[in-house]
Amino acid sequence: METTRRHWLLALGAGPAGWLGLPAAAHAGGQIEEPLADSVRSALSAAVTDLAPPEPVFASTEGRITYLRWLGTMSDRLRARKTSWEQRRDFLQTVWYESKRAGLDESLVLGLIQVESAFRKFAVSSVGARGYMQVMPFWSRLIGDSDVGKLFHLQTNLRFGCVILRHYLDRENGDLYMALGRYNGSRGRSHYPNAVFANQRHWKFQESTRSA
């Protein structure tokens, strides 16, 4: 399991960022800082380095068509929260890219974002978690460059969030319920995983269904 996790993480890549605007309050929990083995720390650090543009790559025309249908459907569902098409497109393209990269379901990541920040880019929780996926600042020190401001950058925040959730999922041997508890700092309690699963249902995509 350790070797598999290390190989997966070393295959990843995050990087330059920057943020504008004032943070909004959020009420989600936060990850708990735990000791990391040197090998895990190095792998996680490699996983959030060298940010590349989130440009989808498709092995087939059918794959691209499926993605475009997903993008259109999710854009319609997100319209009330993000009124600009360009903003919705950039956000959803990044969610899709980072979810696929981490081996996570896009609907799970969207459900988690809804619970954690209600899709607010500059959200800050009472314990200091930041951005869409409410990443705790200590992760910047542990596996980043210690610049916590970068956690408000769209791709950096989603990169960290997806890599951290993947790390917790591997630690829990694939148990998503327990991994979500770790992500929220409430491992073993049902409220948070159940909330994410409930919101995930809204973001499920079926190719034959174009609207919510």
Coordinates of N, CA and C in Angstrom, one line a residue:
M1 N 0.8 -1.2 0.0 CA 0.0 0.0 0.0 C 0.9 1.3 0.0
E2 N 1.9 1.3 0.8 CA 2.8 2.4 0.9 C 3.5 2.7 -0.4
T3 N 3.9 1.6 -1.1 CA 4.6 1.8 -2.4 C 3.6 2.3 -3.4
T4 N 2.4 1.8 -3.4 CA 1.4 2.2 -4.4 C 1.1 3.7 -4.2
R5 N 0.9 4.1 -2.9 CA 0.6 5.5 -2.6 C 1.7 6.4 -3.1
R6 N 3.0 6.0 -2.8 CA 4.1 6.8 -3.2 C 4.2 7.0 -4.7
H7 N 4.0 5.9 -5.4 CA 4.1 6.0 -6.9 C 3.0 6.9 -7.4
W8 N 1.8 6.8 -6.9 CA 0.7 7.6 -7.3 C 1.0 9.1 -7.1
L9 N 1.5 9.4 -5.8 CA 1.7 10.8 -5.5 C 2.9 11.4 -6.2
L10 N 3.9 10.6 -6.5 CA 5.0 11.1 -7.2 C 4.7 11.4 -8.7
A11 N 3.6 10.8 -9.1 CA 3.2 11.0 -10.5 C 2.5 12.3 -10.7
L12 N 2.1 13.0 -9.6 CA 1.3 14.2 -9.6 C 2.2 15.5 -9.7
G13 N 1.6 16.6 -9.8 CA 2.4 17.8 -9.8 C 1.7 19.0 -9.3
A14 N 1.7 21.1 -8.3 CA 0.9 22.3 -8.1 C 1.9 23.4 -8.2
G15 N 1.6 24.6 -8.1 CA 2.7 25.5 -8.2 C 2.3 27.0 -7.9
P16 N 2.6 27.9 -8.8 CA 2.5 29.3 -8.6 C 1.1 29.7 -8.4
A17 N 0.8 30.7 -7.6 CA -0.5 31.1 -7.3 C -0.6 32.6 -7.0
G18 N -1.5 33.0 -6.2 CA -1.7 34.4 -5.9 C -3.2 34.6 -5.6
W19 N -3.6 35.6 -4.8 CA -5.0 35.7 -4.5 C -5.4 37.2 -4.4
L20 N -6.7 37.5 -4.6 CA -7.2 38.8 -4.5 C -8.6 38.7 -3.8
G21 N -8.9 39.8 -3.1 CA -10.2 39.8 -2.4 C -10.2 39.5 -1.0
L22 N -11.3 39.7 -0.3 CA -11.3 39.5 1.2 C -12.0 38.1 1.5
P23 N -11.4 37.4 2.5 CA -12.0 36.1 2.8 C -13.4 36.2 3.5
A24 N -14.2 35.2 3.2 CA -15.5 35.2 3.9 C -15.5 34.1 4.9
A25 N -16.3 34.2 5.9 CA -16.3 33.2 7.0 C -16.9 31.9 6.5
A26 N -16.3 30.8 7.1 CA -16.8 29.5 6.8 C -16.9 28.7 8.1
H27 N -17.7 27.7 8.1 CA -17.9 27.0 9.4 C -17.6 25.5 9.4
A28 N -16.8 25.1 8.4 CA -16.4 23.7 8.3 C -15.3 23.4 9.3
G29 N -15.1 22.1 9.5 CA -14.0 21.7 10.3 C -12.7 21.8 9.6
G30 N -11.7 21.2 10.2 CA -10.4 21.3 9.5 C -9.6 20.0 9.8
Q31 N -8.6 19.7 8.9 CA -7.8 18.6 9.0 C -6.9 18.8 10.3
I32 N -6.6 17.6 10.9 CA -5.7 17.7 12.1 C -4.3 17.4 11.7
E33 N -3.4 18.2 12.2 CA -2.0 18.0 11.8 C -1.5 16.7 12.5
E34 N -0.9 15.8 11.7 CA -0.4 14.6 12.2 C 1.0 14.4 11.7
P35 N 1.9 13.7 12.5 CA 3.2 13.4 12.0 C 3.2 12.6 10.7
L36 N 4.1 13.0 9.8 CA 4.1 12.3 8.5 C 5.5 11.6 8.3
A37 N 5.6 10.4 7.9 CA 6.8 9.8 7.5 C 7.5 10.6 6.5
D38 N 8.8 10.6 6.5 CA 9.6 11.4 5.5 C 9.2 11.0 4.1
S39 N 9.0 9.7 3.8 CA 8.6 9.3 2.4 C 7.3 9.8 2.0
V40 N 6.3 9.9 3.0 CA 5.0 10.4 2.7 C 5.0 11.9 2.5
R41 N 5.8 12.6 3.3 CA 5.9 14.0 3.2 C 6.5 14.4 1.9
S42 N 7.5 13.7 1.5 CA 8.2 13.9 0.2 C 7.2 13.7 -1.0
A43 N 6.5 12.6 -0.9 CA 5.5 12.3 -2.0 C 4.4 13.3 -2.1
L44 N 3.9 13.7 -0.9 CA 2.8 14.7 -0.9 C 3.4 16.1 -1.4
S45 N 4.6 16.4 -1.0 CA 5.2 17.6 -1.5 C 5.3 17.6 -3.1
A46 N 5.8 16.5 -3.6 CA 5.9 16.4 -5.0 C 4.6 16.5 -5.7
A47 N 3.5 16.0 -5.0 CA 2.2 16.0 -5.6 C 1.6 17.4 -5.7
V48 N 2.1 18.4 -5.0 CA 1.6 19.8 -5.1 C 2.6 20.7 -5.7
T49 N 3.5 20.2 -6.4 CA 4.6 21.0 -7.0 C 4.4 21.1 -8.6
D50 N 4.9 22.2 -9.2 CA 4.9 22.3 -10.6 C 3.6 22.3 -11.2
L51 N 2.8 23.3 -10.8 CA 1.4 23.4 -11.3 C 1.4 23.6 -12.8
A52 N 0.6 22.8 -13.5 CA 0.4 22.9 -14.9 C -1.0 23.3 -15.2
P53 N -1.2 24.1 -16.3 CA -2.6 24.5 -16.6 C -3.6 23.3 -16.6
P54 N -4.8 23.5 -16.1 CA -5.7 22.3 -16.0 C -6.4 22.1 -17.4
E55 N -5.6 21.7 -18.3 CA -6.1 21.5 -19.7 C -6.5 20.0 -19.8
P56 N -7.8 19.7 -20.0 CA -8.2 18.3 -20.2 C -7.6 17.7 -21.4
V57 N -7.2 16.4 -21.3 CA -6.7 15.6 -22.4 C -7.6 14.4 -22.5
F58 N -7.9 14.1 -23.8 CA -8.9 13.0 -24.0 C -8.3 12.0 -25.0
A59 N -8.6 10.7 -24.6 CA -8.0 9.6 -25.5 C -8.9 9.4 -26.7
S60 N -10.1 10.0 -26.7 CA -11.0 9.7 -27.8 C -12.0 10.9 -28.0
T61 N -12.6 11.0 -29.1 CA -13.6 12.0 -29.4 C -14.8 11.8 -28.4
E62 N -15.1 10.6 -28.1 CA -16.2 10.3 -27.2 C -15.9 10.8 -25.8
G63 N -14.7 10.7 -25.4 CA -14.3 11.2 -24.1 C -14.4 12.7 -24.0
R64 N -14.1 13.4 -25.1 CA -14.2 14.9 -25.1 C -15.7 15.3 -25.1
I65 N -16.5 14.6 -25.9 CA -17.9 14.9 -25.9 C -18.6 14.7 -24.5
T66 N -18.2 13.6 -23.8 CA -18.7 13.3 -22.5 C -18.3 14.5 -21.6
Y67 N -17.1 14.9 -21.6 CA -16.6 16.0 -20.8 C -17.4 17.3 -21.1
L68 N -17.6 17.6 -22.3 CA -18.4 18.8 -22.7 C -19.8 18.8 -22.2
R69 N -20.4 17.6 -22.3 CA -21.8 17.4 -21.7 C -21.8 17.6 -20.2
W70 N -20.8 17.0 -19.6 CA -20.7 17.2 -18.1 C -20.5 18.6 -17.8
L71 N -19.6 19.3 -18.5 CA -19.4 20.7 -18.2 C -20.7 21.5 -18.4
G72 N -21.4 21.3 -19.4 CA -22.7 22.0 -19.7 C -23.7 21.8 -18.6
T73 N -23.8 20.5 -18.2 CA -24.8 20.1 -17.1 C -24.4 20.7 -15.8
M74 N -23.1 20.6 -15.4 CA -22.7 21.2 -14.1 C -22.7 22.7 -14.1
S75 N -22.5 23.3 -15.3 CA -22.6 24.8 -15.4 C -24.0 25.2 -15.1
D76 N -25.0 24.5 -15.6 CA -26.4 24.9 -15.4 C -26.7 24.8 -13.9
R77 N -26.2 23.7 -13.2 CA -26.4 23.5 -11.8 C -25.7 24.6 -10.9
L78 N -24.6 25.1 -11.4 CA -23.8 26.0 -10.6 C -24.2 27.5 -10.9
R79 N -25.1 27.7 -11.8 CA -25.4 29.1 -12.3 C -25.8 30.0 -11.1
A80 N -26.6 29.5 -10.2 CA -27.1 30.3 -9.1 C -25.9 30.8 -8.2
R81 N -24.8 30.0 -8.2 CA -23.7 30.3 -7.2 C -22.6 31.1 -7.9
K82 N -22.5 30.9 -9.3 CA -21.5 31.6 -10.0 C -22.2 32.1 -11.3
T83 N -22.4 33.4 -11.4 CA -23.2 33.9 -12.5 C -22.5 34.0 -13.8
S84 N -21.1 34.2 -13.8 CA -20.3 34.3 -15.0 C -20.0 33.0 -15.6
W85 N -20.3 32.8 -16.9 CA -20.0 31.6 -17.6 C -18.5 31.3 -17.5
E86 N -17.6 32.3 -17.7 CA -16.2 32.1 -17.7 C -15.7 31.6 -16.4
Q87 N -16.3 32.1 -15.3 CA -15.9 31.7 -14.0 C -16.4 30.3 -13.7
R88 N -17.6 29.9 -14.1 CA -18.1 28.6 -14.0 C -17.2 27.6 -14.8
R89 N -16.9 28.0 -16.0 CA -16.0 27.1 -16.9 C -14.7 26.9 -16.2
D90 N -14.0 27.9 -15.8 CA -12.7 27.8 -15.2 C -12.7 26.9 -13.9
F91 N -13.7 27.2 -13.1 CA -13.9 26.4 -11.9 C -14.1 24.9 -12.2
L92 N -15.1 24.7 -13.0 CA -15.4 23.3 -13.3 C -14.3 22.5 -14.0
Q93 N -13.7 23.2 -14.9 CA -12.5 22.6 -15.6 C -11.5 22.2 -14.6
T94 N -11.2 23.0 -13.6 CA -10.2 22.7 -12.6 C -10.7 21.6 -11.7
V95 N -11.9 21.6 -11.3 CA -12.5 20.5 -10.5 C -12.3 19.2 -11.3
W96 N -12.7 19.2 -12.6 CA -12.6 17.9 -13.4 C -11.1 17.5 -13.4
Y97 N -10.2 18.4 -13.7 CA -8.8 18.1 -13.9 C -8.2 17.5 -12.6
E98 N -8.4 18.2 -11.5 CA -7.8 17.8 -10.3 C -8.4 16.6 -9.7
S99 N -9.7 16.4 -9.9 CA -10.4 15.2 -9.5 C -9.8 14.0 -10.2
K100 N -9.8 14.1 -11.5 CA -9.2 12.9 -12.3 C -7.8 12.6 -12.0
R101 N -7.0 13.7 -11.8 CA -5.6 13.5 -11.5 C -5.4 12.8 -10.1
A102 N -6.3 13.0 -9.2 CA -6.2 12.4 -7.9 C -7.0 11.1 -7.8
G103 N -7.7 10.7 -8.9 CA -8.4 9.4 -8.8 C -9.7 9.6 -8.0
L104 N -10.3 10.7 -8.0 CA -11.5 11.0 -7.2 C -12.7 11.3 -8.1
D105 N -13.9 11.0 -7.7 CA -15.1 11.3 -8.4 C -15.4 12.8 -8.4
E106 N -15.6 13.4 -9.5 CA -15.9 14.8 -9.6 C -17.1 15.2 -8.7
S107 N -18.1 14.4 -8.7 CA -19.3 14.7 -7.9 C -19.0 14.7 -6.4
L108 N -18.0 13.8 -6.0 CA -17.6 13.8 -4.6 C -16.9 15.1 -4.2
V109 N -16.0 15.6 -5.1 CA -15.3 16.8 -4.8 C -16.2 18.0 -4.8
L110 N -17.2 18.0 -5.7 CA -18.2 19.1 -5.7 C -19.0 19.1 -4.5
G111 N -19.4 17.9 -4.1 CA -20.2 17.8 -2.8 C -19.4 18.2 -1.6
L112 N -18.2 17.9 -1.6 CA -17.3 18.3 -0.5 C -17.1 19.8 -0.5
I113 N -16.9 20.4 -1.6 CA -16.8 21.9 -1.7 C -18.1 22.6 -1.3
Q114 N -19.2 22.0 -1.6 CA -20.5 22.6 -1.2 C -20.6 22.6 0.3
V115 N -20.2 21.5 0.9 CA -20.3 21.5 2.4 C -19.2 22.3 3.0
E116 N -18.0 22.3 2.5 CA -16.9 23.0 3.2 C -17.0 24.5 3.0
S117 N -17.3 25.0 1.8 CA -17.2 26.5 1.6 C -18.4 27.1 0.9
A118 N -19.4 26.3 0.5 CA -20.5 26.7 -0.3 C -20.0 27.5 -1.5
F119 N -18.9 27.0 -2.1 CA -18.4 27.5 -3.4 C -17.9 28.9 -3.3
R120 N -17.4 29.3 -2.1 CA -16.8 30.6 -1.9 C -15.3 30.5 -1.9
K121 N -14.7 31.1 -2.9 CA -13.2 31.0 -3.1 C -12.4 31.5 -1.9
F122 N -12.9 32.6 -1.3 CA -12.1 33.2 -0.2 C -12.6 32.8 1.2
A123 N -13.4 31.8 1.3 CA -13.9 31.4 2.6 C -12.8 31.0 3.6
V124 N -13.0 31.4 4.9 CA -12.1 31.1 5.9 C -12.9 30.6 7.1
S125 N -12.6 29.4 7.6 CA -13.3 28.8 8.8 C -12.8 29.4 10.1
S126 N -13.5 29.1 11.2 CA -13.1 29.5 12.5 C -11.8 29.0 12.9
V127 N -11.3 27.9 12.3 CA -10.1 27.3 12.7 C -9.0 27.6 11.6
G128 N -9.3 28.5 10.7 CA -8.3 29.0 9.7 C -8.2 28.2 8.4
A129 N -9.1 27.2 8.2 CA -9.1 26.5 6.9 C -9.5 27.5 5.8
R130 N -8.9 27.3 4.6 CA -9.0 28.3 3.6 C -9.5 27.8 2.2
G131 N -10.3 28.6 1.6 CA -10.6 28.4 0.2 C -11.7 27.4 0.0
Y132 N -11.9 27.1 -1.3 CA -13.0 26.2 -1.7 C -13.0 24.9 -1.0
M133 N -11.9 24.2 -0.8 CA -11.8 22.9 -0.1 C -11.3 23.0 1.3
Q134 N -11.3 24.3 1.8 CA -11.0 24.5 3.2 C -9.7 23.7 3.7
V135 N -8.6 24.1 3.0 CA -7.3 23.5 3.4 C -6.7 24.2 4.5
M136 N -6.2 23.5 5.5 CA -5.6 24.1 6.7 C -4.2 24.6 6.3
P137 N -3.9 25.8 6.9 CA -2.6 26.4 6.6 C -1.3 25.5 6.9
F138 N -1.4 24.6 7.8 CA -0.2 23.8 8.2 C 0.2 23.0 7.0
W139 N -0.7 22.7 6.0 CA -0.3 21.9 4.9 C 0.7 22.7 4.0
S140 N 0.6 24.0 4.0 CA 1.6 24.8 3.2 C 3.0 24.7 3.8
R141 N 3.0 24.6 5.1 CA 4.3 24.4 5.8 C 4.9 23.0 5.6
L142 N 4.0 22.0 5.7 CA 4.4 20.6 5.7 C 4.8 20.2 4.3
I143 N 4.0 20.6 3.2 CA 4.3 20.0 1.9 C 4.4 21.1 0.8
G144 N 4.2 22.4 1.2 CA 4.2 23.4 0.2 C 5.4 24.3 0.5
D145 N 5.3 25.6 0.1 CA 6.4 26.6 0.2 C 6.1 27.6 1.4
S146 N 5.1 27.3 2.2 CA 4.8 28.0 3.4 C 4.0 29.3 3.1
D147 N 3.7 29.6 1.9 CA 2.9 30.7 1.5 C 1.4 30.4 1.6
V148 N 0.8 30.7 2.7 CA -0.6 30.3 2.9 C -1.5 31.1 2.0
G149 N -1.1 32.2 1.5 CA -1.9 33.0 0.6 C -2.3 32.3 -0.6
K150 N -1.4 31.4 -1.1 CA -1.6 30.6 -2.3 C -2.8 29.7 -2.2
L151 N -3.2 29.4 -0.9 CA -4.4 28.5 -0.7 C -5.7 29.1 -1.2
F152 N -5.7 30.4 -1.5 CA -6.9 31.0 -2.1 C -6.9 31.0 -3.6
H153 N -5.8 30.5 -4.2 CA -5.7 30.4 -5.7 C -6.5 29.1 -6.1
L154 N -7.3 29.3 -7.1 CA -8.3 28.2 -7.5 C -7.6 26.9 -7.6
Q155 N -6.6 26.7 -8.5 CA -6.0 25.4 -8.8 C -5.2 24.9 -7.7
T156 N -4.5 25.8 -7.0 CA -3.7 25.4 -5.8 C -4.5 24.9 -4.7
N157 N -5.7 25.5 -4.5 CA -6.6 25.0 -3.4 C -7.1 23.7 -3.8
L158 N -7.6 23.5 -5.0 CA -8.1 22.2 -5.4 C -7.1 21.2 -5.5
R159 N -5.9 21.5 -5.9 CA -4.8 20.6 -5.9 C -4.5 20.0 -4.5
F160 N -4.3 21.0 -3.6 CA -4.1 20.5 -2.2 C -5.2 19.7 -1.7
G161 N -6.4 20.2 -1.8 CA -7.6 19.5 -1.3 C -7.7 18.1 -1.8
C162 N -7.6 17.9 -3.2 CA -7.7 16.6 -3.8 C -6.5 15.7 -3.3
V163 N -5.3 16.2 -3.3 CA -4.2 15.4 -2.9 C -4.3 15.0 -1.4
I164 N -4.8 15.9 -0.5 CA -5.0 15.5 0.9 C -6.1 14.5 1.0
L165 N -7.2 14.6 0.3 CA -8.3 13.7 0.4 C -7.8 12.3 -0.1
R166 N -7.0 12.3 -1.2 CA -6.5 11.0 -1.7 C -5.6 10.4 -0.7
H167 N -4.8 11.2 0.0 CA -3.9 10.7 1.1 C -4.7 10.1 2.2
Y168 N -5.7 10.7 2.6 CA -6.6 10.2 3.7 C -7.3 8.9 3.2
L169 N -7.7 8.9 2.0 CA -8.4 7.7 1.5 C -7.4 6.5 1.4
D170 N -6.2 6.7 1.0 CA -5.2 5.7 1.1 C -4.9 5.2 2.5
R171 N -4.8 6.2 3.4 CA -4.5 5.9 4.8 C -5.7 5.0 5.4
E172 N -6.9 5.2 4.9 CA -8.0 4.5 5.4 C -8.3 3.3 4.6
N173 N -7.4 2.9 3.7 CA -7.5 1.7 2.9 C -8.8 1.7 2.0
G174 N -9.1 2.9 1.5 CA -10.2 3.0 0.6 C -11.5 3.3 1.2
D175 N -11.6 3.4 2.6 CA -12.8 3.6 3.3 C -13.1 5.1 3.2
L176 N -14.1 5.5 2.3 CA -14.4 6.9 2.0 C -15.0 7.6 3.2
Y177 N -15.9 6.8 3.9 CA -16.5 7.4 5.1 C -15.5 7.9 6.1
M178 N -14.5 7.0 6.4 CA -13.5 7.4 7.4 C -12.5 8.5 6.8
A179 N -12.2 8.4 5.5 CA -11.4 9.4 4.9 C -12.0 10.8 5.0
L180 N -13.3 10.9 4.7 CA -14.0 12.2 4.8 C -13.9 12.7 6.3
G181 N -14.1 11.8 7.2 CA -14.0 12.2 8.6 C -12.6 12.8 8.9
R182 N -11.6 12.2 8.4 CA -10.2 12.7 8.6 C -10.1 14.1 8.0
Y183 N -10.7 14.2 6.8 CA -10.6 15.5 6.1 C -11.2 16.6 6.9
N184 N -12.3 16.3 7.6 CA -13.0 17.3 8.4 C -12.5 17.4 9.8
G185 N -11.6 16.5 10.2 CA -11.2 16.5 11.6 C -12.2 15.9 12.5
S186 N -13.1 15.1 12.0 CA -14.1 14.5 12.8 C -14.2 13.0 12.5
R187 N -13.1 12.3 12.4 CA -13.0 10.9 12.1 C -13.9 10.1 13.0
G188 N -14.7 9.2 12.4 CA -15.6 8.3 13.2 C -17.0 8.9 13.5
R189 N -17.2 10.2 13.2 CA -18.5 10.7 13.4 C -19.2 10.9 12.0
S190 N -20.5 10.7 12.1 CA -21.3 10.5 10.8 C -21.7 11.8 10.2
H191 N -21.9 12.9 10.9 CA -22.5 14.1 10.3 C -21.8 14.6 9.1
Y192 N -20.5 14.7 9.1 CA -19.8 15.3 7.9 C -19.8 14.4 6.7
P193 N -19.4 13.1 6.8 CA -19.5 12.2 5.6 C -20.9 12.2 5.1
N194 N -21.9 12.1 5.9 CA -23.3 12.0 5.4 C -23.7 13.3 4.7
A195 N -23.2 14.5 5.2 CA -23.5 15.7 4.5 C -22.9 15.8 3.1
V196 N -21.6 15.3 3.0 CA -20.9 15.3 1.7 C -21.6 14.3 0.8
F197 N -22.0 13.1 1.2 CA -22.7 12.2 0.4 C -24.0 12.7 -0.1
A198 N -24.7 13.4 0.8 CA -26.0 14.0 0.4 C -25.9 15.1 -0.7
N199 N -24.9 15.9 -0.5 CA -24.6 17.0 -1.5 C -24.1 16.4 -2.8
Q200 N -23.3 15.3 -2.7 CA -22.7 14.7 -3.9 C -23.8 14.2 -4.9
R201 N -25.0 13.8 -4.3 CA -26.0 13.4 -5.2 C -26.5 14.4 -6.2
H202 N -26.4 15.7 -5.8 CA -26.8 16.8 -6.7 C -25.9 16.9 -7.8
W203 N -24.6 16.5 -7.7 CA -23.6 16.7 -8.7 C -23.3 15.5 -9.5
K204 N -24.1 14.4 -9.3 CA -23.9 13.2 -10.1 C -24.3 13.5 -11.6
F205 N -23.6 12.9 -12.5 CA -23.8 13.2 -13.9 C -24.1 11.9 -14.6
Q206 N -25.2 11.9 -15.4 CA -25.6 10.8 -16.2 C -25.6 11.3 -17.6
E207 N -24.9 10.7 -18.6 CA -24.8 11.2 -19.9 C -26.1 11.5 -20.6
S208 N -27.1 10.8 -20.2 CA -28.4 11.0 -20.9 C -29.3 12.1 -20.2
T209 N -28.7 12.6 -19.1 CA -29.5 13.7 -18.4 C -28.7 15.0 -18.5
R210 N -29.3 16.0 -19.1 CA -28.6 17.3 -19.3 C -28.9 18.3 -18.3
S211 N -29.9 18.0 -17.4 CA -30.2 19.0 -16.4 C -30.4 18.4 -15.0
A212 N -30.4 19.2 -14.0 CA -30.6 18.6 -12.6 C -32.0 18.1 -12.4

